[in-house]
Coordinates of C-alpha atoms in Angstrom, one line a residue:
X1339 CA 92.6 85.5 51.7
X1340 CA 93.7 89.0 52.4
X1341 CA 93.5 90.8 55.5
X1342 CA 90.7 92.7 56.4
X1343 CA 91.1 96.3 58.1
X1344 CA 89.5 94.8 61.0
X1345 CA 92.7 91.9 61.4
X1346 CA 94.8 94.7 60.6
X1347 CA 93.8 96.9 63.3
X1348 CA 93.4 94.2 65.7
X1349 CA 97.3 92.7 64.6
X1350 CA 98.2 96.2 65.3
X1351 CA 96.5 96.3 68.8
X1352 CA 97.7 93.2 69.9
X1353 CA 101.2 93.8 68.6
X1354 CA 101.6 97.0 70.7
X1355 CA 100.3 95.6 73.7
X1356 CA 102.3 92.5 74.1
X1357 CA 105.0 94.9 73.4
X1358 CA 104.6 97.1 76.5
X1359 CA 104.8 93.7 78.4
X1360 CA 108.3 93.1 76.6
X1361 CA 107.4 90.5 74.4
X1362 CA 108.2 91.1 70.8
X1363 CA 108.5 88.7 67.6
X1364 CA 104.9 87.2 68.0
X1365 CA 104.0 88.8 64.8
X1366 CA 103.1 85.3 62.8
X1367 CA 101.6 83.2 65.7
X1368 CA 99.7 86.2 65.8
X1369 CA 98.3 86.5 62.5
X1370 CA 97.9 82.7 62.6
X1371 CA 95.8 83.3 66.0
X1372 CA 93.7 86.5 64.2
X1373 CA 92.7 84.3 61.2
X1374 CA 91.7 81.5 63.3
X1375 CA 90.0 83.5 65.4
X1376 CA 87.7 85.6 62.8
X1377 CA 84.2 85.0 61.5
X1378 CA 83.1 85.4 57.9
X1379 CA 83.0 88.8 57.7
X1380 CA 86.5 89.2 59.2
X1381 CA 85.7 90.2 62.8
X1382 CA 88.2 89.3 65.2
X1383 CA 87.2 87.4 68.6
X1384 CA 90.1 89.3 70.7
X1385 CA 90.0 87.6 74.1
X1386 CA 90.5 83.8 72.2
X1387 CA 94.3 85.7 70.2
X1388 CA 95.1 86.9 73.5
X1389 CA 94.2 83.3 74.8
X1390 CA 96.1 81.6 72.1
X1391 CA 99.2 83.6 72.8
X1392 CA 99.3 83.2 76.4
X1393 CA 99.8 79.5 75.6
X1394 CA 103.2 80.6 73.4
X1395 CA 106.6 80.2 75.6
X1396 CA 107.5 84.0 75.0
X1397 CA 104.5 84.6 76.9
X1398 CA 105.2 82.3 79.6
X1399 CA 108.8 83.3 80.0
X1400 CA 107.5 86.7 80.3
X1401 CA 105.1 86.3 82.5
X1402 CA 106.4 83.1 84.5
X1403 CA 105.6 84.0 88.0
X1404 CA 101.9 83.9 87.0
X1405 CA 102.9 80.3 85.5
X1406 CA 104.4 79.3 89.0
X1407 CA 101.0 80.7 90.4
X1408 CA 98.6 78.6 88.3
X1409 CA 100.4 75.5 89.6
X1410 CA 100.0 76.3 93.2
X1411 CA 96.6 77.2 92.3
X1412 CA 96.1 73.4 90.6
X1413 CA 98.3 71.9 93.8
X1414 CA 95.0 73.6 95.9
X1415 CA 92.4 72.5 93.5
X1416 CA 93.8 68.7 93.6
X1417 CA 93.8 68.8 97.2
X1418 CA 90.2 70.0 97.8
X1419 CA 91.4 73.5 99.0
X1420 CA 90.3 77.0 98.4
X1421 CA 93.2 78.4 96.1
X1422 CA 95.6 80.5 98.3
X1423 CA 95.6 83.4 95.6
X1424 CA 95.0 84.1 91.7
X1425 CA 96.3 85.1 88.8
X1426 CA 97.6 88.4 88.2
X1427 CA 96.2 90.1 84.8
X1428 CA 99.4 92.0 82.5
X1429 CA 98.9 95.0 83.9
X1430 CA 98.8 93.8 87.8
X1431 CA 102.1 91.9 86.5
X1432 CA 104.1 94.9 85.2
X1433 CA 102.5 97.1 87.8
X1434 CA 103.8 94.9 90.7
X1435 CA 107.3 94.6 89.3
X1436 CA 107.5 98.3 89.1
X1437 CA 106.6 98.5 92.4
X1438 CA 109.2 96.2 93.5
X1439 CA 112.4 97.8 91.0
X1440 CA 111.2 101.3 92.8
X1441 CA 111.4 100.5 96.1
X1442 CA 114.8 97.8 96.2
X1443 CA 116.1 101.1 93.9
X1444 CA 116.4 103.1 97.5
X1445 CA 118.5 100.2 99.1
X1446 CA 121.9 99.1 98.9
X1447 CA 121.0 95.5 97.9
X1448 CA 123.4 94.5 95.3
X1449 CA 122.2 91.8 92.6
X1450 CA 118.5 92.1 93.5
X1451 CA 116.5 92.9 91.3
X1452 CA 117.4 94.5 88.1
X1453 CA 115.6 92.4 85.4
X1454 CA 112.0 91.3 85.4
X1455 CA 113.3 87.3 85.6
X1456 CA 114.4 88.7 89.2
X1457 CA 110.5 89.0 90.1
X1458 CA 109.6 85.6 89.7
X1459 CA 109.7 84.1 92.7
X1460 CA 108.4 87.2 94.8
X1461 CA 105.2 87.3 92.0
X1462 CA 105.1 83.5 92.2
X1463 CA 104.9 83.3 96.1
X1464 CA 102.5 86.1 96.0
X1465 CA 105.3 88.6 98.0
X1466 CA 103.5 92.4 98.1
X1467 CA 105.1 95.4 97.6
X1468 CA 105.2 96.1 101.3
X1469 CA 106.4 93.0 102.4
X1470 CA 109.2 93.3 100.0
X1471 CA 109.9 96.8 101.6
X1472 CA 110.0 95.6 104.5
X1473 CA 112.4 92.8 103.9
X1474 CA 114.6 95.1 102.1
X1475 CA 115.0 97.1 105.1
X1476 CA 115.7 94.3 107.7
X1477 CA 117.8 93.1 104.9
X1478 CA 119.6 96.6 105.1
X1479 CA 119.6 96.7 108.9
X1480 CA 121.3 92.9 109.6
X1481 CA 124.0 94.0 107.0
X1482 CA 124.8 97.6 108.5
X1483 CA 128.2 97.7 109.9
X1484 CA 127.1 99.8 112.7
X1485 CA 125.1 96.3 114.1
X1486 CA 127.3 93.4 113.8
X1487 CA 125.5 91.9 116.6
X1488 CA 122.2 91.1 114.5
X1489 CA 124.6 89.7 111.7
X1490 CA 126.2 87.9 114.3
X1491 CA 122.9 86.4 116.2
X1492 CA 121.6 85.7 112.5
X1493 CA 124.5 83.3 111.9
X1494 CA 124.6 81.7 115.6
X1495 CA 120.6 81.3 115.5
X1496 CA 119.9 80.4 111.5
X1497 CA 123.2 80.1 110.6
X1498 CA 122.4 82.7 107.8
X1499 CA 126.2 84.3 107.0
X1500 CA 127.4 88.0 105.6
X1501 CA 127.3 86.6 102.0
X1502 CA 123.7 85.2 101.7
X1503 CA 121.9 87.5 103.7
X1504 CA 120.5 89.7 100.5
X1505 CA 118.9 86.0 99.5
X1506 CA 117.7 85.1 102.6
X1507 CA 115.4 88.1 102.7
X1508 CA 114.5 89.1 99.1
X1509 CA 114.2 85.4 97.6
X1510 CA 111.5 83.2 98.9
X1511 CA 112.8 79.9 97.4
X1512 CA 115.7 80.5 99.3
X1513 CA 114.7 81.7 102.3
X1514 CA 111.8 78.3 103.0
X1515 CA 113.1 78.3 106.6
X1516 CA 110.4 77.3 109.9
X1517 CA 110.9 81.1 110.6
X1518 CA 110.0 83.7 108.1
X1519 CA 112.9 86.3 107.3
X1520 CA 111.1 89.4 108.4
X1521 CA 110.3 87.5 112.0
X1522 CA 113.9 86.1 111.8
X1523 CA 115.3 89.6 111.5
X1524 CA 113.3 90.7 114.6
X1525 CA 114.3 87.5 117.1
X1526 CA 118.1 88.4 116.4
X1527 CA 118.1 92.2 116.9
X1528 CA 116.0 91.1 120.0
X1529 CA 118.8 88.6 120.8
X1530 CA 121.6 91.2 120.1
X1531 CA 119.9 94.1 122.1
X1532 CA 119.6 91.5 125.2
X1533 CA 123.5 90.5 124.4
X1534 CA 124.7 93.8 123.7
X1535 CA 123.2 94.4 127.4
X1536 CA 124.5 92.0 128.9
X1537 CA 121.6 89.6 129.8
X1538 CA 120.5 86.2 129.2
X1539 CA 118.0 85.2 126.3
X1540 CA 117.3 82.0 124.8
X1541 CA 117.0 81.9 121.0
X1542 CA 113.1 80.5 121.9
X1543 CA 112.7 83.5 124.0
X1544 CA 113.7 85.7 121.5
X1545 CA 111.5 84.3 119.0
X1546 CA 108.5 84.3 121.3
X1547 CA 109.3 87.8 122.4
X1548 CA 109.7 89.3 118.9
X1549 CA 106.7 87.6 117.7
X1550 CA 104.6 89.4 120.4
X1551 CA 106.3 92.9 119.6
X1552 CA 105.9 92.7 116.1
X1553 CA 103.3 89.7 115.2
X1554 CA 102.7 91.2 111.3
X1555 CA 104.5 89.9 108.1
X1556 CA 105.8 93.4 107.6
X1557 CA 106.6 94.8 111.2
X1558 CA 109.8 95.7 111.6
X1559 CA 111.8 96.2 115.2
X1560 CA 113.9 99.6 115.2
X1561 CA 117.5 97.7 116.4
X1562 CA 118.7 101.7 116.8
X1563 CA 116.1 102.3 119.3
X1564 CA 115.7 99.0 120.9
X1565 CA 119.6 99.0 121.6
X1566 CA 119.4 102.5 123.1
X1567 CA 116.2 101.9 125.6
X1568 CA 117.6 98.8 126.2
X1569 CA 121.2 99.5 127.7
X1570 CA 119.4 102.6 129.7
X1571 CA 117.9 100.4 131.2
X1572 CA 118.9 96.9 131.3
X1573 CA 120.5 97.2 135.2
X1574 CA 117.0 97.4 136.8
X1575 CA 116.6 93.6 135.5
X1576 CA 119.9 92.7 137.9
X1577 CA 120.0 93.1 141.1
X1578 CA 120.0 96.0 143.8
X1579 CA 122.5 97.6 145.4
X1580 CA 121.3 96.5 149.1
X1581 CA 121.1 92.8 147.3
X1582 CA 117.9 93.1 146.8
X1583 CA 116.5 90.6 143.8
X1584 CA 115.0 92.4 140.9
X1585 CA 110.9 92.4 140.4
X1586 CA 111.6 92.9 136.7
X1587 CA 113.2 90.8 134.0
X1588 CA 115.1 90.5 130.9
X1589 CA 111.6 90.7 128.5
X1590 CA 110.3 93.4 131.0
X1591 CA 113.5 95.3 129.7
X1592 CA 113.1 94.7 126.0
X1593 CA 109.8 94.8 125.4
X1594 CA 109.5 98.2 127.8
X1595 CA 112.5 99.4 125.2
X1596 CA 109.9 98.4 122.4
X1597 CA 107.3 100.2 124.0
X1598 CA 105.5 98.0 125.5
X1599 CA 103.0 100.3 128.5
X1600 CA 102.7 97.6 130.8
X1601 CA 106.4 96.8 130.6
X1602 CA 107.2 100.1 131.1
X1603 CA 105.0 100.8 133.9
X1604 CA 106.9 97.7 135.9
X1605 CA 110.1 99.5 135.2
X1606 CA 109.1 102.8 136.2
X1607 CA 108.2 101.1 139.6
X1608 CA 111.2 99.4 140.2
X1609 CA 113.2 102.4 139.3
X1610 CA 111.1 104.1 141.8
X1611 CA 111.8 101.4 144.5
X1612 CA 115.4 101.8 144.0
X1613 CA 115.4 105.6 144.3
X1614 CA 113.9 104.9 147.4
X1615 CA 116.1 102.5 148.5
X1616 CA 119.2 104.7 147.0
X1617 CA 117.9 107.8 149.0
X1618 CA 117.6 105.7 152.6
X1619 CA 120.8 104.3 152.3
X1620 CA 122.4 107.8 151.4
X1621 CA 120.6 109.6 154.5
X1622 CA 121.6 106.1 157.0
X1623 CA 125.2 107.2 155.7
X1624 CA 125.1 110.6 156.9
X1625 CA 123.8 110.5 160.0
X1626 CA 125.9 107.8 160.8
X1627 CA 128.7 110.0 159.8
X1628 CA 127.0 113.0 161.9
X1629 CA 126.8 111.1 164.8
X1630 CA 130.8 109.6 164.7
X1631 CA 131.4 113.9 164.3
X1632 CA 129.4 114.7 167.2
X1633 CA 131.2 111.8 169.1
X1634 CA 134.5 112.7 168.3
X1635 CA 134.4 116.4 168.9
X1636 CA 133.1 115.4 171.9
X1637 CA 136.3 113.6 173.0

């Protein structure tokens, strides 16, 4: 039976919209779907070709992060949970690995992600756009030359080396650690602003710490300005001059250097305290080097 203008035009329609998703060479499983999928008079049922060909493996090569998301979704049904997330419709699909080719494009992340086989796992894990950003840029802060502390905390605390951290914070397969990457990235810039300082964190403090500073999936700590507050301040947390033991400690420091008011305010005090204490001493000196003058001329 020949083709009626109708299959034609719905062939043609189909045809150029699996081609914007990059999937070409469906042309006969999609007649076969159209003809299937027609009543008498040749009208085509759209939505049950479109269902047919999601079942083909072009489409599910193409589109396997949504694959990789149905499962999850089954693994929540089975298990008498509400499904963590959906499935993305095409356009979502394309849409969100735009979004993520745009903004790695801007950061100096070699081998991430030029090809849409690159987006599985952040599609298939349900990774936004932001979060992605996000990672990318504690990504490009661990690896900057000018902080070889956080590399250096990132390997003593995770044990996450030079070479694989571009996977540890753009792949999510590889990256299945008890600490996310972003919160990760955070605990060792906390850890290298404290060593960079010179004072004494635990690895548990610095998790706990950065998780207060920056509790959200895609909050980032500045290591530029934490590092610069930090070793302006960082000798209030040690000891006074006249011996005196500090009334502010090592968090006090960092998280004042993150901006933290209250932290600030108990530093602002104990600088206070020691100007006080600076100032006495200073004026003790002078007299007592008035008074050996006075003696002495006296003689």
């Amino acid at each position: 039976m020949a083709e009626t203008l109708e299959q034609k035009n719905a062939l043609q329609l189909i045809e150029e919209r699996f081609a914007s998703y990059g999937i070409r060479g469906l042309a006969e499983a999609m007649r076969k779907l159209i003809a299937d999928n027609s009543d008498a008079s040749g009208n085509v049922s759209e939505s049950l070709v479109v269902a047919g060909l999601r079942k083909t493996p072009e489409y599910q090569r193409r589109f396997a992060g949504n694959i990789e998301r149905s499962k999850k979704i089954k693994e929540d049904v089975d298990a008498g949970r509400q499904p963590r997330y959906g499935l993305l419709s095409e356009a979502d699909y394309v849409k969100a690995e735009e979004d993520y080719r745009s903004i790695l494009s801007g950061y100096n992340i070699p081998g991430f992600y030029d090809k849409p086989e690159s987006y599985v796992n952040l599609i298939a894990n349900n990774i936004s756009p932001r979060e992605v950003q996000a990672r990318a840029m504690s990504a490009q802060q661990a690896s900057s030359s000018a902080n070889p502390e956080i590399k250096a905390q990132l390997k003593s605390m995770y044990g996450i080396d030079e070479s694989s951290l571009s996977a540890y914070f753009l792949d999510p397969e590889i990256a299945k650690t008890a600490l996310k990457p972003i919160a990760a990235s955070n605990a060792a810039t906390i850890a290298a602003a404290a060593q960079r300082s010179g004072l004494q964190l635990t690895q548990g403090d610095a998790e706990r710490i950065s998780g207060q500073l920056a509790p959200g999936t895609t909050d980032i700590i500045s290591a530029d300005a934490l590092f610069q507050q930090t070793a302006l301040t960082a000798g209030l947390a040690q000891g006074s001059v006249s011996g005196e033991a500090a009334t502010v400690g090592t968090e006090d420091v960092l998280t004042a250097a993150a901006g933290n008011v209250e932290a600030q305010a108990k530093l602002a005090k104990e600088r206070q305290k020691r100007l006080a204490e600076y100032q006495s001493a200073s004026g003790m000196a002078e007299t007592q080097k008035g008074v050996v003058g006075l003696q002495r001329a006296n003689l």
